[in-house]
Amino acid sequence: MTTEVATFLAHALAMENEAAERYDELADTMDVHNNPAVAELFRQMADFSRRHAASVAERAACHDLPALKSWQYRWNTFEPPEVGSVEGTHYRMTPHHALSFALDNERRGRDFYAARAKDGGHAEVRRLAAEMAEEESTHVIELERWLTEIPPPEGNWDQDDDEALVAD
């Protein structure tokens, strides 16, 4: 296959692996802040990302993927599309927030693949990207459905009555 296909698959694999790593980091942070419900949701999202990475790895098995440096990746966002910014989180966030965070990530992933399906130069890149965009679309639909089952937070969800203690 072509270098373009291998490069596309390297991007897809990196995106899923980095998403899993970010969700793991967020889950650990939520554990530290005694927010077990959100920690568990982030662990589930990490698991979903790892499963998707395994699916991408299967597709890539017959390719010699390039070992890209961080600056060689070409995303349509600052970080890989499915890797949400930590600025979009809060230690007191609720399950509703966590699912909204994941939904935004999946939408960006879907849009990344949809753009490649439309504009990818090589026919195989366009075909793979269309498949992956469809998979991401199913993830978006599932998260949207799941989000309807989780009540939105109250207006003061981020209020913390405990003063922060700082040791000098």
PDB file of C-alpha atoms in Angstrom:
ATOM      1  CA  MET A   1       0.000   0.000   0.000  1.00  0.00           C
ATOM      2  CA  THR A   2       0.952   3.590  -0.226  1.00  0.00           C
ATOM      3  CA  THR A   3       2.777   5.806   2.204  1.00  0.00           C
ATOM      4  CA  GLU A   4      -0.372   7.981   2.357  1.00  0.00           C
ATOM      5  CA  VAL A   5      -2.459   5.068   3.665  1.00  0.00           C
ATOM      6  CA  ALA A   6       0.181   4.135   6.248  1.00  0.00           C
ATOM      7  CA  THR A   7       0.448   7.760   7.387  1.00  0.00           C
ATOM      8  CA  PHE A   8      -3.335   8.016   7.711  1.00  0.00           C
ATOM      9  CA  LEU A   9      -3.435   4.833   9.802  1.00  0.00           C
ATOM     10  CA  ALA A  10      -0.564   6.112  11.966  1.00  0.00           C
ATOM     11  CA  HIS A  11      -2.653   9.214  12.663  1.00  0.00           C
ATOM     12  CA  ALA A  12      -5.732   7.147  13.515  1.00  0.00           C
ATOM     13  CA  LEU A  13      -3.774   4.883  15.852  1.00  0.00           C
ATOM     14  CA  ALA A  14      -2.061   7.801  17.590  1.00  0.00           C
ATOM     15  CA  MET A  15      -5.372   9.588  18.050  1.00  0.00           C
ATOM     16  CA  GLU A  16      -7.007   6.595  19.749  1.00  0.00           C
ATOM     17  CA  ASN A  17      -3.984   5.799  21.908  1.00  0.00           C
ATOM     18  CA  GLU A  18      -3.596   9.403  23.041  1.00  0.00           C
ATOM     19  CA  ALA A  19      -7.324   9.633  23.780  1.00  0.00           C
ATOM     20  CA  ALA A  20      -7.046   6.544  26.005  1.00  0.00           C
ATOM     21  CA  GLU A  21      -4.049   8.060  27.795  1.00  0.00           C
ATOM     22  CA  ARG A  22      -5.886  11.360  28.396  1.00  0.00           C
ATOM     23  CA  TYR A  23      -8.955   9.557  29.757  1.00  0.00           C
ATOM     24  CA  ASP A  24      -6.705   7.516  32.071  1.00  0.00           C
ATOM     25  CA  GLU A  25      -5.059  10.720  33.316  1.00  0.00           C
ATOM     26  CA  LEU A  26      -8.446  12.319  33.914  1.00  0.00           C
ATOM     27  CA  ALA A  27      -9.721   9.224  35.733  1.00  0.00           C
ATOM     28  CA  ASP A  28      -6.687   9.301  38.022  1.00  0.00           C
ATOM     29  CA  THR A  29      -7.265  13.005  38.683  1.00  0.00           C
ATOM     30  CA  MET A  30     -10.906  12.374  39.536  1.00  0.00           C
ATOM     31  CA  ASP A  31      -9.862   9.595  41.918  1.00  0.00           C
ATOM     32  CA  VAL A  32      -7.506  11.997  43.703  1.00  0.00           C
ATOM     33  CA  HIS A  33     -10.380  14.469  44.086  1.00  0.00           C
ATOM     34  CA  ASN A  34     -12.758  11.810  45.386  1.00  0.00           C
ATOM     35  CA  ASN A  35     -15.005  11.926  42.335  1.00  0.00           C
ATOM     36  CA  PRO A  36     -15.426   8.189  41.745  1.00  0.00           C
ATOM     37  CA  ALA A  37     -18.450   8.369  39.426  1.00  0.00           C
ATOM     38  CA  VAL A  38     -16.623  10.561  36.929  1.00  0.00           C
ATOM     39  CA  ALA A  39     -13.399   8.572  37.363  1.00  0.00           C
ATOM     40  CA  GLU A  40     -15.302   5.425  36.384  1.00  0.00           C
ATOM     41  CA  LEU A  41     -16.802   7.100  33.307  1.00  0.00           C
ATOM     42  CA  PHE A  42     -13.370   8.278  32.200  1.00  0.00           C
ATOM     43  CA  ARG A  43     -12.010   4.747  32.666  1.00  0.00           C
ATOM     44  CA  GLN A  44     -14.832   3.443  30.466  1.00  0.00           C
ATOM     45  CA  MET A  45     -13.969   6.041  27.823  1.00  0.00           C
ATOM     46  CA  ALA A  46     -10.306   4.997  28.010  1.00  0.00           C
ATOM     47  CA  ASP A  47     -11.354   1.391  27.487  1.00  0.00           C
ATOM     48  CA  PHE A  48     -13.500   2.346  24.485  1.00  0.00           C
ATOM     49  CA  SER A  49     -10.558   4.252  22.995  1.00  0.00           C
ATOM     50  CA  ARG A  50      -8.243   1.273  23.526  1.00  0.00           C
ATOM     51  CA  ARG A  51     -10.755  -0.995  21.766  1.00  0.00           C
ATOM     52  CA  HIS A  52     -10.962   1.402  18.859  1.00  0.00           C
ATOM     53  CA  ALA A  53      -7.155   1.573  18.761  1.00  0.00           C
ATOM     54  CA  ALA A  54      -7.084  -2.230  18.551  1.00  0.00           C
ATOM     55  CA  SER A  55      -9.485  -2.066  15.611  1.00  0.00           C
ATOM     56  CA  VAL A  56      -7.245   0.480  13.880  1.00  0.00           C
ATOM     57  CA  ALA A  57      -4.193  -1.684  14.629  1.00  0.00           C
ATOM     58  CA  GLU A  58      -5.902  -4.638  12.924  1.00  0.00           C
ATOM     59  CA  ARG A  59      -6.498  -2.525   9.823  1.00  0.00           C
ATOM     60  CA  ALA A  60      -2.882  -1.383   9.941  1.00  0.00           C
ATOM     61  CA  ALA A  61      -1.356  -4.841  10.460  1.00  0.00           C
ATOM     62  CA  CYS A  62      -0.344  -5.225   6.811  1.00  0.00           C
ATOM     63  CA  HIS A  63       1.210  -1.754   6.639  1.00  0.00           C
ATOM     64  CA  ASP A  64       4.578  -0.464   7.713  1.00  0.00           C
ATOM     65  CA  LEU A  65       3.433   2.548   9.749  1.00  0.00           C
ATOM     66  CA  PRO A  66       5.813   5.490   9.914  1.00  0.00           C
ATOM     67  CA  ALA A  67       7.189   6.479  13.311  1.00  0.00           C
ATOM     68  CA  LEU A  68       6.042  10.084  13.196  1.00  0.00           C
ATOM     69  CA  LYS A  69       7.481  12.765  15.465  1.00  0.00           C
ATOM     70  CA  SER A  70       4.969  14.888  17.368  1.00  0.00           C
ATOM     71  CA  TRP A  71       5.377  17.806  14.949  1.00  0.00           C
ATOM     72  CA  GLN A  72       4.749  15.589  11.910  1.00  0.00           C
ATOM     73  CA  TYR A  73       1.123  14.873  12.772  1.00  0.00           C
ATOM     74  CA  ARG A  74      -1.432  16.902  10.853  1.00  0.00           C
ATOM     75  CA  TRP A  75      -4.586  17.362  12.896  1.00  0.00           C
ATOM     76  CA  ASN A  76      -7.521  19.676  12.380  1.00  0.00           C
ATOM     77  CA  THR A  77      -7.180  20.668  16.056  1.00  0.00           C
ATOM     78  CA  PHE A  78      -4.327  21.641  18.401  1.00  0.00           C
ATOM     79  CA  GLU A  79      -4.114  18.099  19.808  1.00  0.00           C
ATOM     80  CA  PRO A  80      -5.419  14.895  18.231  1.00  0.00           C
ATOM     81  CA  PRO A  81      -9.154  15.451  17.654  1.00  0.00           C
ATOM     82  CA  GLU A  82     -10.368  12.888  20.183  1.00  0.00           C
ATOM     83  CA  VAL A  83      -8.056  14.122  22.927  1.00  0.00           C
ATOM     84  CA  GLY A  84     -10.059  16.652  24.897  1.00  0.00           C
ATOM     85  CA  SER A  85      -8.294  19.526  26.563  1.00  0.00           C
ATOM     86  CA  VAL A  86      -7.885  19.313  30.319  1.00  0.00           C
ATOM     87  CA  GLU A  87      -9.162  22.894  30.386  1.00  0.00           C
ATOM     88  CA  GLY A  88     -12.556  21.355  29.586  1.00  0.00           C
ATOM     89  CA  THR A  89     -12.595  19.519  32.917  1.00  0.00           C
ATOM     90  CA  HIS A  90     -13.097  20.386  36.565  1.00  0.00           C
ATOM     91  CA  TYR A  91     -12.387  18.297  39.647  1.00  0.00           C
ATOM     92  CA  ARG A  92     -16.044  18.580  40.688  1.00  0.00           C
ATOM     93  CA  MET A  93     -17.467  17.841  37.257  1.00  0.00           C
ATOM     94  CA  THR A  94     -20.465  15.529  37.136  1.00  0.00           C
ATOM     95  CA  PRO A  95     -21.142  12.448  35.002  1.00  0.00           C
ATOM     96  CA  HIS A  96     -23.151  14.736  32.724  1.00  0.00           C
ATOM     97  CA  HIS A  97     -20.052  16.886  32.185  1.00  0.00           C
ATOM     98  CA  ALA A  98     -17.876  13.822  31.582  1.00  0.00           C
ATOM     99  CA  LEU A  99     -20.235  12.475  28.930  1.00  0.00           C
ATOM    100  CA  SER A 100     -20.478  15.913  27.294  1.00  0.00           C
ATOM    101  CA  PHE A 101     -16.662  16.047  27.257  1.00  0.00           C
ATOM    102  CA  ALA A 102     -16.512  12.613  25.610  1.00  0.00           C
ATOM    103  CA  LEU A 103     -19.233  13.568  23.126  1.00  0.00           C
ATOM    104  CA  ASP A 104     -17.259  16.630  22.021  1.00  0.00           C
ATOM    105  CA  ASN A 105     -14.195  14.415  21.545  1.00  0.00           C
ATOM    106  CA  GLU A 106     -16.113  11.890  19.439  1.00  0.00           C
ATOM    107  CA  ARG A 107     -17.608  14.642  17.290  1.00  0.00           C
ATOM    108  CA  ARG A 108     -14.138  16.027  16.579  1.00  0.00           C
ATOM    109  CA  GLY A 109     -12.899  12.526  15.732  1.00  0.00           C
ATOM    110  CA  ARG A 110     -15.868  11.968  13.399  1.00  0.00           C
ATOM    111  CA  ASP A 111     -15.240  15.319  11.718  1.00  0.00           C
ATOM    112  CA  PHE A 112     -11.539  14.540  11.273  1.00  0.00           C
ATOM    113  CA  TYR A 113     -12.326  11.254   9.541  1.00  0.00           C
ATOM    114  CA  ALA A 114     -15.181  12.755   7.501  1.00  0.00           C
ATOM    115  CA  ALA A 115     -12.841  15.449   6.187  1.00  0.00           C
ATOM    116  CA  ARG A 116     -10.289  12.808   5.172  1.00  0.00           C
ATOM    117  CA  ALA A 117     -13.053  10.729   3.561  1.00  0.00           C
ATOM    118  CA  LYS A 118     -13.925  13.733   1.444  1.00  0.00           C
ATOM    119  CA  ASP A 119     -10.475  15.169   0.758  1.00  0.00           C
ATOM    120  CA  GLY A 120      -8.068  12.249   1.233  1.00  0.00           C
ATOM    121  CA  GLY A 121      -5.924  11.931  -1.873  1.00  0.00           C
ATOM    122  CA  HIS A 122      -5.682   8.167  -2.089  1.00  0.00           C
ATOM    123  CA  ALA A 123      -8.867   6.150  -2.670  1.00  0.00           C
ATOM    124  CA  GLU A 124      -7.967   3.733   0.132  1.00  0.00           C
ATOM    125  CA  VAL A 125      -7.529   6.627   2.571  1.00  0.00           C
ATOM    126  CA  ARG A 126     -10.961   7.937   1.594  1.00  0.00           C
ATOM    127  CA  ARG A 127     -12.495   4.469   2.038  1.00  0.00           C
ATOM    128  CA  LEU A 128     -10.877   3.864   5.445  1.00  0.00           C
ATOM    129  CA  ALA A 129     -11.704   7.376   6.612  1.00  0.00           C
ATOM    130  CA  ALA A 130     -15.353   6.938   5.593  1.00  0.00           C
ATOM    131  CA  GLU A 131     -15.520   3.677   7.577  1.00  0.00           C
ATOM    132  CA  MET A 132     -13.966   5.328  10.608  1.00  0.00           C
ATOM    133  CA  ALA A 133     -16.221   8.395  10.321  1.00  0.00           C
ATOM    134  CA  GLU A 134     -19.214   6.049  10.354  1.00  0.00           C
ATOM    135  CA  GLU A 135     -17.870   4.272  13.450  1.00  0.00           C
ATOM    136  CA  GLU A 136     -17.358   7.614  15.173  1.00  0.00           C
ATOM    137  CA  SER A 137     -20.898   8.607  14.190  1.00  0.00           C
ATOM    138  CA  THR A 138     -22.234   5.558  16.020  1.00  0.00           C
ATOM    139  CA  HIS A 139     -20.187   6.582  19.069  1.00  0.00           C
ATOM    140  CA  VAL A 140     -21.674  10.082  18.869  1.00  0.00           C
ATOM    141  CA  ILE A 141     -25.202   8.689  18.696  1.00  0.00           C
ATOM    142  CA  GLU A 142     -24.564   6.367  21.637  1.00  0.00           C
ATOM    143  CA  LEU A 143     -23.122   9.165  23.777  1.00  0.00           C
ATOM    144  CA  GLU A 144     -26.019  11.463  22.872  1.00  0.00           C
ATOM    145  CA  ARG A 145     -28.437   8.740  23.961  1.00  0.00           C
ATOM    146  CA  TRP A 146     -26.479   8.064  27.149  1.00  0.00           C
ATOM    147  CA  LEU A 147     -26.404  11.765  27.945  1.00  0.00           C
ATOM    148  CA  THR A 148     -30.212  11.926  27.924  1.00  0.00           C
ATOM    149  CA  GLU A 149     -30.227   9.379  30.756  1.00  0.00           C
ATOM    150  CA  ILE A 150     -27.934  11.422  33.010  1.00  0.00           C
ATOM    151  CA  PRO A 151     -29.421  14.461  34.738  1.00  0.00           C
ATOM    152  CA  PRO A 152     -27.691  17.769  34.080  1.00  0.00           C
ATOM    153  CA  PRO A 153     -25.883  19.313  37.041  1.00  0.00           C
ATOM    154  CA  GLU A 154     -27.397  21.879  39.337  1.00  0.00           C
ATOM    155  CA  GLY A 155     -26.290  25.464  38.914  1.00  0.00           C
ATOM    156  CA  ASN A 156     -23.817  25.345  41.787  1.00  0.00           C
ATOM    157  CA  TRP A 157     -22.115  22.084  40.823  1.00  0.00           C
ATOM    158  CA  ASP A 158     -18.631  23.615  41.011  1.00  0.00           C
ATOM    159  CA  GLN A 159     -19.079  25.223  44.439  1.00  0.00           C
ATOM    160  CA  ASP A 160     -16.690  23.812  47.029  1.00  0.00           C
ATOM    161  CA  ASP A 161     -17.375  24.880  50.590  1.00  0.00           C
ATOM    162  CA  ASP A 162     -14.072  23.450  51.833  1.00  0.00           C
ATOM    163  CA  GLU A 163     -11.259  25.969  51.822  1.00  0.00           C
ATOM    164  CA  ALA A 164      -8.141  24.840  50.068  1.00  0.00           C
ATOM    165  CA  LEU A 165      -5.300  24.236  52.481  1.00  0.00           C
ATOM    166  CA  VAL A 166      -1.870  25.202  51.331  1.00  0.00           C
ATOM    167  CA  ALA A 167       1.134  24.161  53.382  1.00  0.00           C
ATOM    168  CA  ASP A 168       4.086  26.515  53.285  1.00  0.00           C
TER     169      ASP A 168
END
